[in-house]
Amino acid sequence: MQDLQLQHLQQKIEKLLQVHEQLRAQNQAMRAAEADWQAERAKLMQQNEIARRKVNEMINRLQTLERNSG
């Protein structure tokens, strides 16, 4: 009877180790994906800032042209 219980316990431990390894791999993949998303976000924020500056420059030029032509 004890041998059967030990086998069941060993099977449960092995299953827990497998689940642990799967979760560790998933966690690592998620951390890598998060790092990629953070880098993409930073890039998009930088592009957005550049676009905002260009739009403001165009608005200023148009206002200057309007003042000079009127």
Tab-separated table of N, CA and C in Angstrom:
chain	number	residue	atom	x	y	z
A	1	MET	N	0.817	-1.204	0.000
A	1	MET	CA	0.000	0.000	0.000
A	1	MET	C	0.855	1.260	0.000
A	2	GLN	N	1.934	1.225	0.796
A	2	GLN	CA	2.801	2.396	0.827
A	2	GLN	C	3.482	2.621	-0.517
A	3	ASP	N	3.830	1.558	-1.188
A	3	ASP	CA	4.451	1.698	-2.507
A	3	ASP	C	3.508	2.399	-3.476
A	4	LEU	N	2.234	2.045	-3.423
A	4	LEU	CA	1.244	2.680	-4.293
A	4	LEU	C	1.098	4.156	-3.963
A	5	GLN	N	1.085	4.472	-2.685
A	5	GLN	CA	0.987	5.877	-2.271
A	5	GLN	C	2.230	6.652	-2.700
A	6	LEU	N	3.378	6.042	-2.569
A	6	LEU	CA	4.614	6.695	-2.990
A	6	LEU	C	4.635	6.922	-4.500
A	7	GLN	N	4.123	5.974	-5.256
A	7	GLN	CA	4.040	6.140	-6.708
A	7	GLN	C	3.111	7.288	-7.075
A	8	HIS	N	1.968	7.361	-6.400
A	8	HIS	CA	1.035	8.465	-6.652
A	8	HIS	C	1.676	9.805	-6.298
A	9	LEU	N	2.353	9.825	-5.172
A	9	LEU	CA	3.022	11.058	-4.752
A	9	LEU	C	4.108	11.441	-5.757
A	10	GLN	N	4.856	10.467	-6.210
A	10	GLN	CA	5.903	10.735	-7.195
A	10	GLN	C	5.303	11.250	-8.502
A	11	GLN	N	4.190	10.683	-8.927
A	11	GLN	CA	3.516	11.149	-10.142
A	11	GLN	C	3.033	12.585	-9.972
A	12	LYS	N	2.486	12.894	-8.802
A	12	LYS	CA	2.029	14.265	-8.553
A	12	LYS	C	3.192	15.247	-8.566
A	13	ILE	N	4.299	14.845	-7.972
A	13	ILE	CA	5.482	15.708	-7.958
A	13	ILE	C	5.993	15.928	-9.376
A	14	GLU	N	6.047	14.877	-10.163
A	14	GLU	CA	6.495	15.011	-11.553
A	14	GLU	C	5.563	15.920	-12.343
A	15	LYS	N	4.264	15.777	-12.119
A	15	LYS	CA	3.289	16.634	-12.804
A	15	LYS	C	3.481	18.099	-12.389
A	16	LEU	N	3.700	18.325	-11.092
A	16	LEU	CA	3.954	19.691	-10.613
A	16	LEU	C	5.215	20.271	-11.234
A	17	LEU	N	6.245	19.462	-11.368
A	17	LEU	CA	7.482	19.936	-11.989
A	17	LEU	C	7.261	20.287	-13.461
A	18	GLN	N	6.457	19.493	-14.151
A	18	GLN	CA	6.141	19.789	-15.554
A	18	GLN	C	5.360	21.098	-15.659
A	19	VAL	N	4.364	21.253	-14.800
A	19	VAL	CA	3.563	22.483	-14.813
A	19	VAL	C	4.435	23.682	-14.471
A	20	HIS	N	5.313	23.509	-13.507
A	20	HIS	CA	6.228	24.587	-13.127
A	20	HIS	C	7.092	24.997	-14.326
A	21	GLU	N	7.626	24.031	-15.035
A	21	GLU	CA	8.475	24.326	-16.189
A	21	GLU	C	7.679	25.035	-17.289
A	22	GLN	N	6.453	24.591	-17.523
A	22	GLN	CA	5.605	25.236	-18.528
A	22	GLN	C	5.316	26.685	-18.140
A	23	LEU	N	4.981	26.896	-16.873
A	23	LEU	CA	4.691	28.256	-16.411
A	23	LEU	C	5.924	29.148	-16.470
A	24	ARG	N	7.072	28.576	-16.150
A	24	ARG	CA	8.311	29.356	-16.223
A	24	ARG	C	8.592	29.780	-17.660
A	25	ALA	N	8.397	28.860	-18.600
A	25	ALA	CA	8.619	29.174	-20.016
A	25	ALA	C	7.617	30.225	-20.498
A	26	GLN	N	6.365	30.088	-20.093
A	26	GLN	CA	5.351	31.074	-20.470
A	26	GLN	C	5.686	32.447	-19.895
A	27	ASN	N	6.117	32.463	-18.649
A	27	ASN	CA	6.472	33.722	-18.004
A	27	ASN	C	7.628	34.393	-18.732
A	28	GLN	N	8.624	33.596	-19.103
A	28	GLN	CA	9.769	34.139	-19.834
A	28	GLN	C	9.322	34.712	-21.181
A	29	ALA	N	8.444	33.995	-21.870
A	29	ALA	CA	7.948	34.475	-23.167
A	29	ALA	C	7.146	35.759	-23.001
A	30	MET	N	6.348	35.812	-21.948
A	30	MET	CA	5.549	37.015	-21.710
A	30	MET	C	6.431	38.219	-21.369
A	31	ARG	N	7.485	37.978	-20.615
A	31	ARG	CA	8.407	39.077	-20.291
A	31	ARG	C	9.115	39.591	-21.545
A	32	ALA	N	9.480	38.677	-22.421
A	32	ALA	CA	10.119	39.091	-23.678
A	32	ALA	C	9.141	39.880	-24.538
A	33	ALA	N	7.890	39.419	-24.601
A	33	ALA	CA	6.874	40.133	-25.382
A	33	ALA	C	6.626	41.516	-24.783
A	34	GLU	N	6.600	41.589	-23.462
A	34	GLU	CA	6.395	42.888	-22.808
A	34	GLU	C	7.526	43.850	-23.144
A	35	ALA	N	8.748	43.355	-23.146
A	35	ALA	CA	9.891	44.198	-23.493
A	35	ALA	C	9.763	44.707	-24.927
A	36	ASP	N	9.319	43.844	-25.833
A	36	ASP	CA	9.111	44.260	-27.224
A	36	ASP	C	8.028	45.330	-27.310
A	37	TRP	N	6.935	45.129	-26.571
A	37	TRP	CA	5.844	46.105	-26.596
A	37	TRP	C	6.282	47.445	-26.005
A	38	GLN	N	7.076	47.391	-24.957
A	38	GLN	CA	7.564	48.632	-24.352
A	38	GLN	C	8.458	49.387	-25.336
A	39	ALA	N	9.299	48.661	-26.049
A	39	ALA	CA	10.175	49.299	-27.040
A	39	ALA	C	9.344	49.899	-28.170
A	40	GLU	N	8.338	49.164	-28.628
A	40	GLU	CA	7.453	49.672	-29.682
A	40	GLU	C	6.697	50.905	-29.212
A	41	ARG	N	6.241	50.878	-27.970
A	41	ARG	CA	5.520	52.022	-27.403
A	41	ARG	C	6.418	53.254	-27.365
A	42	ALA	N	7.660	53.073	-26.920
A	42	ALA	CA	8.597	54.193	-26.866
A	42	ALA	C	8.848	54.759	-28.260
A	43	LYS	N	8.986	53.870	-29.240
A	43	LYS	CA	9.206	54.305	-30.618
A	43	LYS	C	8.006	55.098	-31.133
A	44	LEU	N	6.797	54.596	-30.860
A	44	LEU	CA	5.591	55.284	-31.319
A	44	LEU	C	5.414	56.627	-30.627
A	45	MET	N	5.752	56.690	-29.357
A	45	MET	CA	5.660	57.972	-28.648
A	45	MET	C	6.630	58.987	-29.235
A	46	GLN	N	7.812	58.516	-29.592
A	46	GLN	CA	8.795	59.409	-30.206
A	46	GLN	C	8.301	59.895	-31.574
A	47	GLN	N	7.750	58.974	-32.362
A	47	GLN	CA	7.218	59.366	-33.669
A	47	GLN	C	6.055	60.350	-33.507
A	48	ASN	N	5.222	60.122	-32.507
A	48	ASN	CA	4.106	61.012	-32.248
A	48	ASN	C	4.592	62.414	-31.884
A	49	GLU	N	5.634	62.481	-31.080
A	49	GLU	CA	6.193	63.778	-30.698
A	49	GLU	C	6.771	64.497	-31.917
A	50	ILE	N	7.443	63.777	-32.784
A	50	ILE	CA	7.996	64.374	-34.004
A	50	ILE	C	6.861	64.909	-34.884
A	51	ALA	N	5.808	64.115	-35.038
A	51	ALA	CA	4.671	64.549	-35.851
A	51	ALA	C	4.006	65.777	-35.240
A	52	ARG	N	3.877	65.797	-33.908
A	52	ARG	CA	3.266	66.946	-33.236
A	52	ARG	C	4.088	68.208	-33.478
A	53	ARG	N	5.393	68.090	-33.399
A	53	ARG	CA	6.262	69.255	-33.643
A	53	ARG	C	6.124	69.744	-35.081
A	54	LYS	N	6.073	68.799	-36.023
A	54	LYS	CA	5.943	69.199	-37.435
A	54	LYS	C	4.622	69.900	-37.688
A	55	VAL	N	3.557	69.399	-37.095
A	55	VAL	CA	2.242	70.038	-37.263
A	55	VAL	C	2.271	71.437	-36.668
A	56	ASN	N	2.860	71.582	-35.490
A	56	ASN	CA	2.956	72.909	-34.876
A	56	ASN	C	3.776	73.861	-35.732
A	57	GLU	N	4.855	73.351	-36.323
A	57	GLU	CA	5.665	74.191	-37.211
A	57	GLU	C	4.858	74.630	-38.428
A	58	MET	N	4.078	73.707	-39.001
A	58	MET	CA	3.242	74.065	-40.156
A	58	MET	C	2.194	75.103	-39.772
A	59	ILE	N	1.593	74.950	-38.622
A	59	ILE	CA	0.599	75.919	-38.164
A	59	ILE	C	1.249	77.288	-38.000
A	60	ASN	N	2.430	77.313	-37.400
A	60	ASN	CA	3.134	78.592	-37.225
A	60	ASN	C	3.470	79.225	-38.573
A	61	ARG	N	3.913	78.417	-39.530
A	61	ARG	CA	4.214	78.956	-40.864
A	61	ARG	C	2.963	79.518	-41.532
A	62	LEU	N	1.872	78.775	-41.422
A	62	LEU	CA	0.614	79.257	-42.013
A	62	LEU	C	0.150	80.550	-41.352
A	63	GLN	N	0.313	80.637	-40.047
A	63	GLN	CA	-0.081	81.880	-39.358
A	63	GLN	C	0.813	83.027	-39.789
A	64	THR	N	2.090	82.740	-39.976
A	64	THR	CA	3.024	83.784	-40.428
A	64	THR	C	2.656	84.223	-41.857
A	65	LEU	N	2.363	83.266	-42.725
A	65	LEU	CA	1.971	83.615	-44.099
A	65	LEU	C	0.683	84.424	-44.097
A	66	GLU	N	-0.240	84.047	-43.252
A	66	GLU	CA	-1.512	84.767	-43.172
A	66	GLU	C	-1.299	86.208	-42.713
A	67	ARG	N	-0.449	86.392	-41.725
A	67	ARG	CA	-0.148	87.750	-41.220
A	67	ARG	C	0.560	88.593	-42.287
A	68	ASN	N	1.480	87.956	-43.009
A	68	ASN	CA	2.252	88.694	-44.012
A	68	ASN	C	1.438	89.000	-45.266
A	69	SER	N	0.447	88.185	-45.557
A	69	SER	CA	-0.333	88.428	-46.772
A	69	SER	C	-1.526	89.347	-46.497
A	70	GLY	N	-1.874	89.514	-45.242
A	70	GLY	CA	-3.052	90.312	-44.927
A	70	GLY	C	-2.760	91.658	-44.513
